[in-house]
Tab-separated table of C-alpha atoms in Angstrom:
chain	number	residue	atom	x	y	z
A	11	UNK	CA	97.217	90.133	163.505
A	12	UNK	CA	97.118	93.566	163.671
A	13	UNK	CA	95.255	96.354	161.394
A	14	UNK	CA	98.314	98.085	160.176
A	15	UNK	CA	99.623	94.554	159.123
A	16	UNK	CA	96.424	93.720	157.369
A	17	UNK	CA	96.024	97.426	155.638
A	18	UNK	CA	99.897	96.641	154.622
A	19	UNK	CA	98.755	93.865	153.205
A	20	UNK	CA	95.775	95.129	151.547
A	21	UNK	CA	97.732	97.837	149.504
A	22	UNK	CA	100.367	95.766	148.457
A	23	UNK	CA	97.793	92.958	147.005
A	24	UNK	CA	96.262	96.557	145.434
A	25	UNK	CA	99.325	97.834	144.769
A	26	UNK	CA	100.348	94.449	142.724
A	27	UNK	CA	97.059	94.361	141.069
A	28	UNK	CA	96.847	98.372	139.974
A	29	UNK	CA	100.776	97.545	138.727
A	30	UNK	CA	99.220	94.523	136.673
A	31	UNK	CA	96.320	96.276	134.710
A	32	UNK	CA	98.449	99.033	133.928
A	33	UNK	CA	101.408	96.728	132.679
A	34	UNK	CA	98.802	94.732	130.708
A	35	UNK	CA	96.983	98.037	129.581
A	36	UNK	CA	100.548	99.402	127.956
A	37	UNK	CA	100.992	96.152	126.572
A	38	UNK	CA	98.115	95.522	124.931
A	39	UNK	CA	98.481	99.344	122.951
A	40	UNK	CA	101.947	98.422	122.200
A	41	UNK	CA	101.039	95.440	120.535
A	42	UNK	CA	98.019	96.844	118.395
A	43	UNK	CA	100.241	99.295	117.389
A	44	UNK	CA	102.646	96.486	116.101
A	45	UNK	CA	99.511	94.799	114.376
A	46	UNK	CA	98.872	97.804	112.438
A	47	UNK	CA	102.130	98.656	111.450
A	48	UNK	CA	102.499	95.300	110.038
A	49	UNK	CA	99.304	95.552	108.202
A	50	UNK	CA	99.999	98.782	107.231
A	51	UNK	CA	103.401	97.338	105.240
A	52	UNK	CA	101.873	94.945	103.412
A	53	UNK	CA	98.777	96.882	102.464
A	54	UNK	CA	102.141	99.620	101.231
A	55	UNK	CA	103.785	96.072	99.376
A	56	UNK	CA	100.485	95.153	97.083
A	57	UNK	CA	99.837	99.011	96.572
A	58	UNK	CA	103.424	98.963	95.290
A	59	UNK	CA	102.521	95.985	93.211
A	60	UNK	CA	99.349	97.617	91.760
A	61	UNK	CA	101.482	101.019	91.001
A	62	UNK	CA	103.719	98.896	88.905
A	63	UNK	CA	100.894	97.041	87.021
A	64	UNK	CA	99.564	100.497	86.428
A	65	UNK	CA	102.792	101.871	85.196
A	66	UNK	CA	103.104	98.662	82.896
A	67	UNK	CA	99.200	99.005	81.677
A	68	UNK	CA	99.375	102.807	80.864
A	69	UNK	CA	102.600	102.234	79.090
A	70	UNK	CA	100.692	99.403	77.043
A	71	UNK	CA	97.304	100.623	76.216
A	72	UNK	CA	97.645	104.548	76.659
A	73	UNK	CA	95.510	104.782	80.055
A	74	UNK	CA	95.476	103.360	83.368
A	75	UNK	CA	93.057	100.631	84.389
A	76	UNK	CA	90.121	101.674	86.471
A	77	UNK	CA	88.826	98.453	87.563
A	78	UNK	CA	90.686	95.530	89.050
A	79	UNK	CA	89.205	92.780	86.587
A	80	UNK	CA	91.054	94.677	83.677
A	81	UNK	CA	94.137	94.844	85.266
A	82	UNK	CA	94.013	91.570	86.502
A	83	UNK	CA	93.767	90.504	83.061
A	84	UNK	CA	96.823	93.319	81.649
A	85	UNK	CA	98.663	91.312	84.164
A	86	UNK	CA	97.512	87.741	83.947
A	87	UNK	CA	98.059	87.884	79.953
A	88	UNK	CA	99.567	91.227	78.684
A	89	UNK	CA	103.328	91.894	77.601
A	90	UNK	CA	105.072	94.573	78.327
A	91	UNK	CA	107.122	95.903	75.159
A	92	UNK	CA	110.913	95.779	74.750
A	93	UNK	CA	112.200	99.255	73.430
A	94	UNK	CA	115.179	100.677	72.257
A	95	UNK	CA	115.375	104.280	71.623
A	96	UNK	CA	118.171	105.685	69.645
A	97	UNK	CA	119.261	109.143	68.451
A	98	UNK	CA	120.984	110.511	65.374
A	99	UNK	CA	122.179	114.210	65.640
A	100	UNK	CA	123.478	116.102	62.242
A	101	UNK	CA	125.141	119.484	62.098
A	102	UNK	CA	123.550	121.495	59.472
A	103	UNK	CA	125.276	123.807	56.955
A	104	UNK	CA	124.350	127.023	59.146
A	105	UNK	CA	125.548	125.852	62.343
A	106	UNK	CA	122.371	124.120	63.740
A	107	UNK	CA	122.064	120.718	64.895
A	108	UNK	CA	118.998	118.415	63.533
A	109	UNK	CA	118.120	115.522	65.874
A	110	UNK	CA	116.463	112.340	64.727
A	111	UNK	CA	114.771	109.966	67.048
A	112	UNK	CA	113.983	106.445	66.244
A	113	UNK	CA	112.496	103.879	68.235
A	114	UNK	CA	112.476	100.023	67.568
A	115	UNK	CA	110.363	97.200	69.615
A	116	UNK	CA	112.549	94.664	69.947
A	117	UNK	CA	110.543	92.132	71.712
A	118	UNK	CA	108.077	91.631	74.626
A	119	UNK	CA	107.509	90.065	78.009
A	120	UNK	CA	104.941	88.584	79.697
A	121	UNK	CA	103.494	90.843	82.618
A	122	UNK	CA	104.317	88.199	85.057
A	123	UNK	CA	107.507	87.486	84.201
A	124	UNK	CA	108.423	90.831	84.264
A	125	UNK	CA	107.435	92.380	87.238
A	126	UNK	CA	105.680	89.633	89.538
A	127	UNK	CA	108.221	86.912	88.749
A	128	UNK	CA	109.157	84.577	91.701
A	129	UNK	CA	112.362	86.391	92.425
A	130	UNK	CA	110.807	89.974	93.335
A	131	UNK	CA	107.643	88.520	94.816
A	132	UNK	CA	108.395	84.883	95.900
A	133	UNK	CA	104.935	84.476	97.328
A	134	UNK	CA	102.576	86.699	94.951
A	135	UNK	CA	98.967	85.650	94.651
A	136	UNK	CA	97.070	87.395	91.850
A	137	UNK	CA	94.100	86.540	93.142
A	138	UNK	CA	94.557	88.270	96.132
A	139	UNK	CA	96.190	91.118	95.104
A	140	UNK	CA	93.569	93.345	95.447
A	141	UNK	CA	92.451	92.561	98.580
A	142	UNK	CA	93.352	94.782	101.460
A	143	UNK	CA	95.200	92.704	103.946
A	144	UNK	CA	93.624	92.108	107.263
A	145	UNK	CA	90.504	93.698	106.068
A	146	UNK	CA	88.421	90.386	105.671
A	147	UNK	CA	87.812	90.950	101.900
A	148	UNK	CA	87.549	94.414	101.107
A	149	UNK	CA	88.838	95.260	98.122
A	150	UNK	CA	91.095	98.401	97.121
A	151	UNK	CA	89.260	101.037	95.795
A	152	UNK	CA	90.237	101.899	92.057
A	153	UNK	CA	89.835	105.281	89.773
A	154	UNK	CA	91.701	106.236	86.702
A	155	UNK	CA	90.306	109.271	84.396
A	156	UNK	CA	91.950	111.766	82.292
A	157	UNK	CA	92.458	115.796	83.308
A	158	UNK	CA	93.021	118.673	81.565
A	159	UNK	CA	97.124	120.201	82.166
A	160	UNK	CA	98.374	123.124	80.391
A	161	UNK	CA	96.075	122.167	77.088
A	162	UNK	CA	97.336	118.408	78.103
A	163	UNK	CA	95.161	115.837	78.796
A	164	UNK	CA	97.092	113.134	81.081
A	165	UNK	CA	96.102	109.932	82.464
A	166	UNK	CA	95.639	109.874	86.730
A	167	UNK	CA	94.508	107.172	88.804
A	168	UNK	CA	94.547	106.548	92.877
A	169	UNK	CA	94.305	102.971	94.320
A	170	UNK	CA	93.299	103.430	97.880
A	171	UNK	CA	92.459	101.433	101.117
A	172	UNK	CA	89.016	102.109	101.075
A	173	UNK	CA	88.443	101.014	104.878
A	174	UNK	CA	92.402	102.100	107.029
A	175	UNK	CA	92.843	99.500	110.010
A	176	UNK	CA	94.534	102.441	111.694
A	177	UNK	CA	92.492	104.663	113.496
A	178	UNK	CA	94.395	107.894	112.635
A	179	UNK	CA	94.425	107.300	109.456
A	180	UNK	CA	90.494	107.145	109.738
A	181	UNK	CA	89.999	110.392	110.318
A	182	UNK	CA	88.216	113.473	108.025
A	183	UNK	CA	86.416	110.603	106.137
A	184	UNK	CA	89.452	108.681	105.934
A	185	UNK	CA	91.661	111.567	104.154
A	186	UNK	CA	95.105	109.925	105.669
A	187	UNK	CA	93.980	106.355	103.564
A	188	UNK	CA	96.774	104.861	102.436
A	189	UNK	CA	96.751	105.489	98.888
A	190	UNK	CA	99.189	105.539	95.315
A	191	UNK	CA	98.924	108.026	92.660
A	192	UNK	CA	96.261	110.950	92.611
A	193	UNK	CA	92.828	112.236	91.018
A	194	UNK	CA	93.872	115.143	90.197
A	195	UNK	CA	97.709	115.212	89.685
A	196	UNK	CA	100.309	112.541	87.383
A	197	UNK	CA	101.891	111.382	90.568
A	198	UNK	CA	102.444	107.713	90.796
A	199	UNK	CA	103.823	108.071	94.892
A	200	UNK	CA	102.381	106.574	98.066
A	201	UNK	CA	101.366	108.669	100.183
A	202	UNK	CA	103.500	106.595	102.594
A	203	UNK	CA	106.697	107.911	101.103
């Protein structure tokens, strides 16, 4: 055999094997990235759920929860209150209108029936509800306070992934954490939408 056979030889074997590693190297990113988008939607699904608890809780006791064991209880055993809101409007003799509104709780609903029944969320688990997925236990971070608006004081909170799986998201002390509501706003958004 001669050299420029076994050289050919050589750098195809090479050739075949750089070709692998780089396949495999592409690969491999491609798939992380898959992993963390998929994480990534369902720690966006049980910040969803926790938003709507939060909704529900402020709605029932005036403020938002800042712990998970008391909104695990508002939603293990609170109701949420059935209103109806109605409106009388009378002209007055000098031309002005005088509105009336009355309001009348018709009934309530359990917390889980409401909004964690088995048709929205067919496979919730409260117990795990505020873990981060694919975190290996961490729990969400929570904080609700009142702030000061225009002579206002209004109830805030933020719910946030205390720990992000996704490595741009980790930067500037994990600024880009996925996240609902704010600490110093009345915004109940992800920071996902």
């Amino acid at each position: 055999m001669n050299v420029t056979k076994i050289l050919s030889l050589v750098f195809l074997v090479g050739a075949l094997a750089l070709g692998y590693v780089l396949y495999n190297g592409i690969d491999s990113v491609m798939e992380e990235e898959k992993r963390i988008a998929r994480l990534e939607a369902r720690v966006v699904e049980k910040l969803q759920m926790l938003r709507d608890a939060q909704v529900a809780y402020l709605a029932s006791e005036g403020e938002y929860a800042d712990n998970w064991p008391d909104l695990r209880n508002f939603i293990q055993d609170g109701d949420i209150y059935l209103v109806q809101r109605s409106e009388t409007t009378v002209l007055l003799d000098y031309g002005k209108e005088e509105t009336t509104v009355s309001y009348d709780t018709l009934g309530s609903v359990p917390v889980m029936d409401s909004l964690f029944n088995e048709r929205r969320h067919p496979n919730f688990n409260l117990e795990n509800l505020h873990i981060v997925p694919g975190s290996g236990g961490r729990e969400f971070e929570f904080f609700a306070d009142k702030i000061t608006r225009n002579n206002r004081e209004i109830a805030v909170f933020e719910i946030r992934d205390p720990a992000p799986i996704n490595p741009t998201r980790r930067e500037n002390n994990n600024e880009k954490a996925l996240r609902v509501g704010s600490r110093t706003d009345s915004s109940t958004s992800g920071n996902w939408e």
